[in-house]
Coordinates of C-alpha atoms in Angstrom, one line a residue:
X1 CA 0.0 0.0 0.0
X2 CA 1.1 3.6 -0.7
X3 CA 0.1 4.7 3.0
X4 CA 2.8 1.7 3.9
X5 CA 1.1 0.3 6.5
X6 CA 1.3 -3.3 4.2
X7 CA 5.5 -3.0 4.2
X8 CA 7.8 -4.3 6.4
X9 CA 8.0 -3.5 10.1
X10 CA 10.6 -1.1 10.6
X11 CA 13.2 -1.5 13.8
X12 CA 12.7 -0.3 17.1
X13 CA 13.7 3.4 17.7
X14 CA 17.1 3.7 19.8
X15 CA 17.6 5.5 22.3
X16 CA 21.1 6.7 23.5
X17 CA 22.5 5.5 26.2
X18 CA 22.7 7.9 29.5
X19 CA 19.7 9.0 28.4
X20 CA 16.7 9.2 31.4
X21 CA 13.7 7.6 31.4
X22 CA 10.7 9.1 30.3
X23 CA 8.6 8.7 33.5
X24 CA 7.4 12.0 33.7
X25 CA 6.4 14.8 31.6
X26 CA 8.8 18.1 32.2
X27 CA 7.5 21.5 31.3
X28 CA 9.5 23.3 29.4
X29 CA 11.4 25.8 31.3
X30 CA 10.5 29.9 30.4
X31 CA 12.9 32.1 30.7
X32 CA 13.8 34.0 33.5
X33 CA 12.4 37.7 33.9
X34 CA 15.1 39.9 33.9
X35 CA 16.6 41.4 36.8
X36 CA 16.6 44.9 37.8
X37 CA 20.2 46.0 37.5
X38 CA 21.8 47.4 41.1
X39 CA 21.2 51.0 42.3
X40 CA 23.9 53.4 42.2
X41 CA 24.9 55.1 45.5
X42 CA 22.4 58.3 46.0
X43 CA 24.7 60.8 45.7
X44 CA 23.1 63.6 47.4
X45 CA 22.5 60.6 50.4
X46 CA 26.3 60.5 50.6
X47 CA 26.6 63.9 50.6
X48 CA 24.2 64.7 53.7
X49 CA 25.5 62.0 55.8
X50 CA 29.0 63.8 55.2
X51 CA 28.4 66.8 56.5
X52 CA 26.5 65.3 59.0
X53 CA 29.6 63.1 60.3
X54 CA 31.7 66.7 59.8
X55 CA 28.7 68.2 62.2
X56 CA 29.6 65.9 65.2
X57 CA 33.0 65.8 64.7
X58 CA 33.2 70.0 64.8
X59 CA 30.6 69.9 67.5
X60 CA 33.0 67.2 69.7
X61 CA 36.3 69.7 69.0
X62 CA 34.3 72.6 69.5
X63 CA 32.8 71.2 72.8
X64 CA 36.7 69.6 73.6
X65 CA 37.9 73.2 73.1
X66 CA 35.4 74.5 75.6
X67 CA 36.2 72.2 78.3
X68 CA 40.0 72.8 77.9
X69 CA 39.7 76.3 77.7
X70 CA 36.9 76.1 80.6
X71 CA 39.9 74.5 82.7
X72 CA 42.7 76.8 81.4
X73 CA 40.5 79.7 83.4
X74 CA 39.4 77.9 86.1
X75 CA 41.3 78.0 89.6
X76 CA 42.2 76.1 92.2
X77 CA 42.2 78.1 95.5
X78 CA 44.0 75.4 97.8
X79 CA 46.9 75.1 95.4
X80 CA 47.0 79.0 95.4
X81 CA 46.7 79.0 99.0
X82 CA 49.8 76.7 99.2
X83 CA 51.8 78.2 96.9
X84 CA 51.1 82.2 97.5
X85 CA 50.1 82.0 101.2
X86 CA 53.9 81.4 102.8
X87 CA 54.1 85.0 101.0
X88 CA 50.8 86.8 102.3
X89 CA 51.7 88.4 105.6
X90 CA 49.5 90.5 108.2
X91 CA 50.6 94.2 108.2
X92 CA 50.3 95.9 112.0
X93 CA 50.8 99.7 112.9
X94 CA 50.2 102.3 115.2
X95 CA 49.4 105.2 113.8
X96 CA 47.7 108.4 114.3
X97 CA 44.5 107.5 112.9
X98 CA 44.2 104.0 114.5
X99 CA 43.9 102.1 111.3
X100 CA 47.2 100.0 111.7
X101 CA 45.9 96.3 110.4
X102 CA 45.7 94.9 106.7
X103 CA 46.8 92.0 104.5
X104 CA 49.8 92.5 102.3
X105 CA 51.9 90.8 99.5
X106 CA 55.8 90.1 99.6
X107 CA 56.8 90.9 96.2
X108 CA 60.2 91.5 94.1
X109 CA 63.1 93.2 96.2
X110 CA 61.8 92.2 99.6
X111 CA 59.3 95.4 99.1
X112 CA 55.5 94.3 100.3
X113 CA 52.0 95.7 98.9
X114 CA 49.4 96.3 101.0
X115 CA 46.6 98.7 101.3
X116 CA 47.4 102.9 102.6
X117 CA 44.5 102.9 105.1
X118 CA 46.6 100.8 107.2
X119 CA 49.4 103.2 107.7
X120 CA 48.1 106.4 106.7
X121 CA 50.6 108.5 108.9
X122 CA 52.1 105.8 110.7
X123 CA 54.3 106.1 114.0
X124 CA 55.5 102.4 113.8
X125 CA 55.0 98.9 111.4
X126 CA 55.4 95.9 111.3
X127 CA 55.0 92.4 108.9
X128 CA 54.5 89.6 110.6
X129 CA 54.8 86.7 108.7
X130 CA 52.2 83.5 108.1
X131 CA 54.9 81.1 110.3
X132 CA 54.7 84.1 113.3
X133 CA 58.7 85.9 112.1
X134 CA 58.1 89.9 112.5
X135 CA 59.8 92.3 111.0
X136 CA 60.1 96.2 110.9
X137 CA 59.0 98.1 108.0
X138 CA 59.0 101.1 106.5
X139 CA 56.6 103.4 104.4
X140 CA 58.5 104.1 100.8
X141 CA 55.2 105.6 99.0
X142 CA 51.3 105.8 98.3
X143 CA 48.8 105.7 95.3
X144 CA 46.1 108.0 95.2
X145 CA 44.1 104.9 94.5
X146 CA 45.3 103.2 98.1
X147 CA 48.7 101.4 97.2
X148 CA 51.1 101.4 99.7
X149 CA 54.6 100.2 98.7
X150 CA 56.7 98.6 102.3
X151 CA 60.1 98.1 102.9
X152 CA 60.8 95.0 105.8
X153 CA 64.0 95.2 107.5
X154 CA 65.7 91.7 107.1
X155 CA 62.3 90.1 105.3
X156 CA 63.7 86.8 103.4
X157 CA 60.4 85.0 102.4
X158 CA 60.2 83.8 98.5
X159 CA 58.1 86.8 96.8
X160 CA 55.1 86.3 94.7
X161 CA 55.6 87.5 91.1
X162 CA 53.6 90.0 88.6
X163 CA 53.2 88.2 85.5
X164 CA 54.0 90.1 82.1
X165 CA 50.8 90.0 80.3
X166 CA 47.4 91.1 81.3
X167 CA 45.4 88.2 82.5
X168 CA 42.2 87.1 80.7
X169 CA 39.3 89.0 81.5
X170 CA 37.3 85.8 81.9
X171 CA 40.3 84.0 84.0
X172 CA 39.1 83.0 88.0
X173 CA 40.5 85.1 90.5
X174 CA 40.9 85.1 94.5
X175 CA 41.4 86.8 97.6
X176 CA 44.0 85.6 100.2
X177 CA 44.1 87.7 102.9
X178 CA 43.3 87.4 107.1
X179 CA 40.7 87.5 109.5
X180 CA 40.8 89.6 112.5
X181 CA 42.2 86.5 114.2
X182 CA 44.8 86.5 112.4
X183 CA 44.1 83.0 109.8
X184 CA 44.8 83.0 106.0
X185 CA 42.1 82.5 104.1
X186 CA 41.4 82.3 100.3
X187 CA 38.2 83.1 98.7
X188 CA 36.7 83.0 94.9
X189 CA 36.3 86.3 93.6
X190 CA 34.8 85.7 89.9
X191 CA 36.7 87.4 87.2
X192 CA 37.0 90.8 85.6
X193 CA 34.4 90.2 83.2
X194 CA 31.9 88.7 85.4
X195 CA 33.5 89.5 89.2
X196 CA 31.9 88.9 92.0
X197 CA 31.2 91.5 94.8
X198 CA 34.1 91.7 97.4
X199 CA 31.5 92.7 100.3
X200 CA 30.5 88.8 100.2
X201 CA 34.3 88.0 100.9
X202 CA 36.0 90.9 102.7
X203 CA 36.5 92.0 106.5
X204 CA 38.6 95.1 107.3
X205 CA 42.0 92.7 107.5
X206 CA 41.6 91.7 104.0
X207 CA 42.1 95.0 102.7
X208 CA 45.8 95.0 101.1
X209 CA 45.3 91.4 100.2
X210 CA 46.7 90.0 96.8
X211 CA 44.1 89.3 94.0
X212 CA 46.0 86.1 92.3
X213 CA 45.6 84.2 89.0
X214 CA 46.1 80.2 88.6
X215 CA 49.5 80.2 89.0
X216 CA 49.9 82.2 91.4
X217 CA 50.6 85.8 89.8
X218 CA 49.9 89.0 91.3
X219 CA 47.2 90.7 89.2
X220 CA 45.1 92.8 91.4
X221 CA 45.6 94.4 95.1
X222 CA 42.5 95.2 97.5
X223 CA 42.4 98.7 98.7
X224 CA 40.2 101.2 100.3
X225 CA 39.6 102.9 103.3
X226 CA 36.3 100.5 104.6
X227 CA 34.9 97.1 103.3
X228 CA 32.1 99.0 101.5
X229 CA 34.7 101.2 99.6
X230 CA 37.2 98.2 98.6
X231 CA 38.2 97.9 94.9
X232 CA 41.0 96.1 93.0
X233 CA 43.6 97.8 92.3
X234 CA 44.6 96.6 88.7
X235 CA 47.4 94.7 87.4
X236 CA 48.8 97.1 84.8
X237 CA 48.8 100.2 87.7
X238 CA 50.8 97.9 90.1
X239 CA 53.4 97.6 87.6
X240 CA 53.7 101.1 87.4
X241 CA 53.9 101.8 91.2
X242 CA 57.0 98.9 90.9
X243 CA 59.2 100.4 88.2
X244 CA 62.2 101.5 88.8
X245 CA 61.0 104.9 88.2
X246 CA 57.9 104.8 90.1
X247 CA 54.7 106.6 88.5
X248 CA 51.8 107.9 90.4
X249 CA 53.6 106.8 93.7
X250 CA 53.7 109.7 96.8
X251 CA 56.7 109.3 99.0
X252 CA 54.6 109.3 102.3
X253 CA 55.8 111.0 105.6
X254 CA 55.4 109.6 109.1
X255 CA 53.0 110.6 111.4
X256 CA 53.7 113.7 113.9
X257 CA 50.7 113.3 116.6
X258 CA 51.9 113.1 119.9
X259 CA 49.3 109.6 120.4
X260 CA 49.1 107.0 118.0
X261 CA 46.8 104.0 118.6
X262 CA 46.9 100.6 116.7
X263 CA 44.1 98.4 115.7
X264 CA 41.0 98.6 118.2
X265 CA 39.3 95.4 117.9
X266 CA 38.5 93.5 121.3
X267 CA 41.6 90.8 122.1
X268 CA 41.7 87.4 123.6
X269 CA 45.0 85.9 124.8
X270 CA 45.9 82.5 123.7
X271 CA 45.0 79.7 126.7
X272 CA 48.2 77.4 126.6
X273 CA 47.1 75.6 130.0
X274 CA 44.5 73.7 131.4
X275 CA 40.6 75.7 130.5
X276 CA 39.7 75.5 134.0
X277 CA 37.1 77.5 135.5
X278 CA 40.2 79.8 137.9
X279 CA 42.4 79.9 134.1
X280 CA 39.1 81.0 132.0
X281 CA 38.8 83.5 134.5
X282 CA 42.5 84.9 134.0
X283 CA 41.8 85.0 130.2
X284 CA 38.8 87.2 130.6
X285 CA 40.8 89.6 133.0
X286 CA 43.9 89.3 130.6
X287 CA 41.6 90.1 127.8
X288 CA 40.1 93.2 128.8
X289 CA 43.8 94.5 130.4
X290 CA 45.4 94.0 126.8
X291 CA 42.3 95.6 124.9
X292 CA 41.9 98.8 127.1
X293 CA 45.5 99.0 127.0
X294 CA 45.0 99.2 122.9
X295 CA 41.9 101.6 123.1
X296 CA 43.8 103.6 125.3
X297 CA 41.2 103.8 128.0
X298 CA 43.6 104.8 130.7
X299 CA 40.6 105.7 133.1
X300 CA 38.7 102.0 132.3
X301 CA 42.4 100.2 133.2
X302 CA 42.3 101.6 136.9
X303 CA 39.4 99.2 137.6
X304 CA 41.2 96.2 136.5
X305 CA 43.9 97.2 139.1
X306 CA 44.0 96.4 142.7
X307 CA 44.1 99.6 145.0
X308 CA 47.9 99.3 146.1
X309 CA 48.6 98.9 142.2
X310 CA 46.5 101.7 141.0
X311 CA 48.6 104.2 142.9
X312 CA 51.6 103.8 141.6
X313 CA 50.0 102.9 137.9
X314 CA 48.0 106.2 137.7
X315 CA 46.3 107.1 134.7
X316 CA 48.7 109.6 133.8
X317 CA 51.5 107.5 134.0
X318 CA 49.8 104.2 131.9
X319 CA 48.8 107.2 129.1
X320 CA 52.9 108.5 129.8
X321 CA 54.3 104.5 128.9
X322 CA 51.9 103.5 126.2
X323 CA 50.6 106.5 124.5
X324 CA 51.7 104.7 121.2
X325 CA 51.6 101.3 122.2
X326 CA 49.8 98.4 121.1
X327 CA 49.7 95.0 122.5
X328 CA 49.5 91.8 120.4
X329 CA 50.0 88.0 120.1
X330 CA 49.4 87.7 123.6
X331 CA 49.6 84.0 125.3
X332 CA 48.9 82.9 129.0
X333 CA 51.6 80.3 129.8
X334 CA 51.6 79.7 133.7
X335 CA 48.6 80.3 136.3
X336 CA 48.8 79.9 139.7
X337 CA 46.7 77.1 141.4
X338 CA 45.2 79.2 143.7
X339 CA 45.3 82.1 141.0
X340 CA 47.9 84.3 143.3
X341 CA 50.2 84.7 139.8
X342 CA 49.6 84.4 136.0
X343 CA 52.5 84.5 133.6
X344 CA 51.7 86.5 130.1
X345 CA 53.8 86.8 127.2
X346 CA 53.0 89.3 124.2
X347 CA 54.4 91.9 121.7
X348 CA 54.4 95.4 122.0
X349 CA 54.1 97.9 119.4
X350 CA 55.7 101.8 120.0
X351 CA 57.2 104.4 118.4
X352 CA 60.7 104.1 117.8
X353 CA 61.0 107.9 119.8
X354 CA 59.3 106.5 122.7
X355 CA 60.7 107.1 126.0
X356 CA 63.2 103.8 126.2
X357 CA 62.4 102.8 122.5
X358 CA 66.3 103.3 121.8
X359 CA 64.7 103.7 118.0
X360 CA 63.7 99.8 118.4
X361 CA 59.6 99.6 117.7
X362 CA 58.5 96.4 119.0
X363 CA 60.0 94.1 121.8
X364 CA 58.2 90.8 123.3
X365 CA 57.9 90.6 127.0
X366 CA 57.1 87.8 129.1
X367 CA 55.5 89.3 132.7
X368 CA 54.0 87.9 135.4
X369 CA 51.3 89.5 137.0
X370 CA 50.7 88.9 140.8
X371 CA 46.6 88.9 141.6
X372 CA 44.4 89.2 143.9
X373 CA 41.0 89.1 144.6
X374 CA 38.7 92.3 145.3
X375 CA 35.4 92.3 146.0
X376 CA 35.3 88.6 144.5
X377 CA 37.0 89.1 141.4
X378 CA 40.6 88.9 140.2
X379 CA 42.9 92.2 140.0
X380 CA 46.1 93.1 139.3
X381 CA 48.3 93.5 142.0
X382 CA 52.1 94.1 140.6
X383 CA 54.0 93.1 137.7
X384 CA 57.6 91.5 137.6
X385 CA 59.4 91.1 134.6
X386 CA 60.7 87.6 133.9
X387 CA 63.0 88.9 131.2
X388 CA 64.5 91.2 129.5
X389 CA 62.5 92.6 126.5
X390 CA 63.8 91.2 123.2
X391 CA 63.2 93.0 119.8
X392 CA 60.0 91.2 117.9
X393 CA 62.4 91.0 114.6
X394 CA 65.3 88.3 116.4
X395 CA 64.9 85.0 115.7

């Protein structure tokens, strides 16, 4: 047949070998969608996070620059304190207007700074020194704006120096100076730019105190005639008072009154035995003996004084021997059990043209005073020397 299904049968089909089995029918595979190709980098994205990265970075310097400049201005008072206070001594005088106590500075030269109040026409000074040494000074010049300018006789403490430059007008200052019992102290006082007022800091002893920096530099001086009237004396002014031809500085004269008083604030000796009842007692009599004696209340003294004593020390002759005295840095070292005796040590103050001064101004005596008892309190009875006075300035 044409169709060929009458022919021969024709061979099986082959099928190569490795070939798998037909088991299963496979759809054909399509081909894959195609793939988005990768993003580039937003540019403007890579910008912005950039400057953002350059933000904190400035922001953390700019904030590390505060804080290091913050700490370049701040101070530390107790390292001043250490540092500056072996050089910040106590200024005492008698003088005719009965000013005679300040703070001062030992600067170059063995010369000191402290304020004029304190020896405005003075009959007699002296520096005493933070570890207790006292020495003689005298009065080279004044400021119109209340600088005075010391000389110490034989005054060997390190100075404090004035630095070069102008400090920074937002740089922390302070105030060493003393109380009117005689401790150094240091206080904050803000800088120039934003200060802070000296009537929360001051007393009357802190005038002629050194305004310092944080290392210890000079850059200021307290002056003024009261606590409400203190200022700071600047820097570049003090400089000029220092040079070795002094501008604006007045070579000040001593005083000529005839009675010059020291400072008049109320004193208690030192207690350097037992507080018993009989030695507390001493004190209080001690006390008011060494402050009327300061005031010069000749008349007031006569009733600390037993009857047999007040006639040979009359009023005129306690106004005679201490018409320029004062008494200070007085310490009770022996009492009596049955209070008959008290032994009292101090420094005296005078003019160097006082009768017996032999142009000396202070000497430390050690006394003991014999007491008695009159109508139930203690007196003084007599005095006897223990020693021989001994000038204030010998080691």
């Amino acid at each position: 047949m044409e169709d060929g299904r009458n022919g021969p049968p024709r061979p099986p089909r082959r099928i190569p070998a490795g070939a798998g089995s037909l088991t299963q029918l496979e759809a054909p595979s399509r081909p894959s969608a195609p793939q988005p190709s990768a993003r580039r980098p937003w540019i403007f994205g890579r910008i912005l996070a950039g400057f953002v990265v350059l933000l904190v970075i400035t922001a953390g310097g700019a904030g590390a620059g505060w804080f290091v400049r913050a700490q370049s201005l701040s101070i530390n008072t107790d390292e001043v304190l250490k540092s500056v206070g072996p050089s910040v001594v106590r200024i005492l005088a008698t003088t005719c207007g009965a000013t005679g106590e300040a703070s001062g500075v030992l600067i170059a030269d063995g010369r000191v700074l402290t304020a004029a109040s304190a020896v405005d026409q003075p009959k007699s000074i002296v520096v005493v020194t933070p570890d207790g040494r006292i020495r003689r000074a005298n009065l080279l010049g004044t400021s119109a704006d209340g600088v005075a300018v010391l000389q110490p006789i034989g005054l060997d403490s390190t100075p404090v120096h004035l630095p070069t430059t102008d400090p920074d007008p937002k740089a922390e200052r302070a105030l060493i100076g003393y109380t009117a019992a005689g401790k150094q102290t240091v206080n904050q006082v803000g800088s120039a730019a934003d200060p802070r007022a000296l009537s929360e800091v001051m007393n009357a002893t802190k005038l002629g105190g050194p305004i310092v920096d944080k290392s210890g530099g000079v850059i200021g001086l307290v002056t003024g005639a009261t606590v409400q009237s203190s200022a700071i004396v600047p820097l570049a002014k003090l400089r000029g008072y220092l040079a070795a031809s002094p501008a604006g500085l007045t070579v000040a004269a001593g005083g000529t009154c005839p009675q010059s008083r020291g400072p008049q604030a109320a004193v208690a000796p030192a207690l350097q035995v037992a507080a018993t009842p009989l030695n507390v007692e001493v004190r209080t009599l001690f006390g008011n003996y060494v402050t009327l004696e300061n005031q010069q209340d000749f008349r007031g003294l006569q009733s600390l004084y037993s009857a047999r004593f007040a006639k040979g020390m009359t009023e005129a002759r306690d106004r005679h021997n201490h018409q320029t005295s004062y008494f200070f840095n007085p310490k009770i070292t022996d009492v009596a059990p049955d209070g008959s005796y008290a032994r009292m040590s101090y420094n005296i103050l005078f003019a160097p043209t006082a009768t017996g001064a032999d142009g000396h101004n202070c000497n430390r005596l050690d006394v003991r005073f014999q007491l008695v008892r009159a109508n139930g309190k203690l007196v003084i009875d007599r005095t006897v020397p223990m020693a021989l006075p001994v000038s204030c300035d010998s080691d």
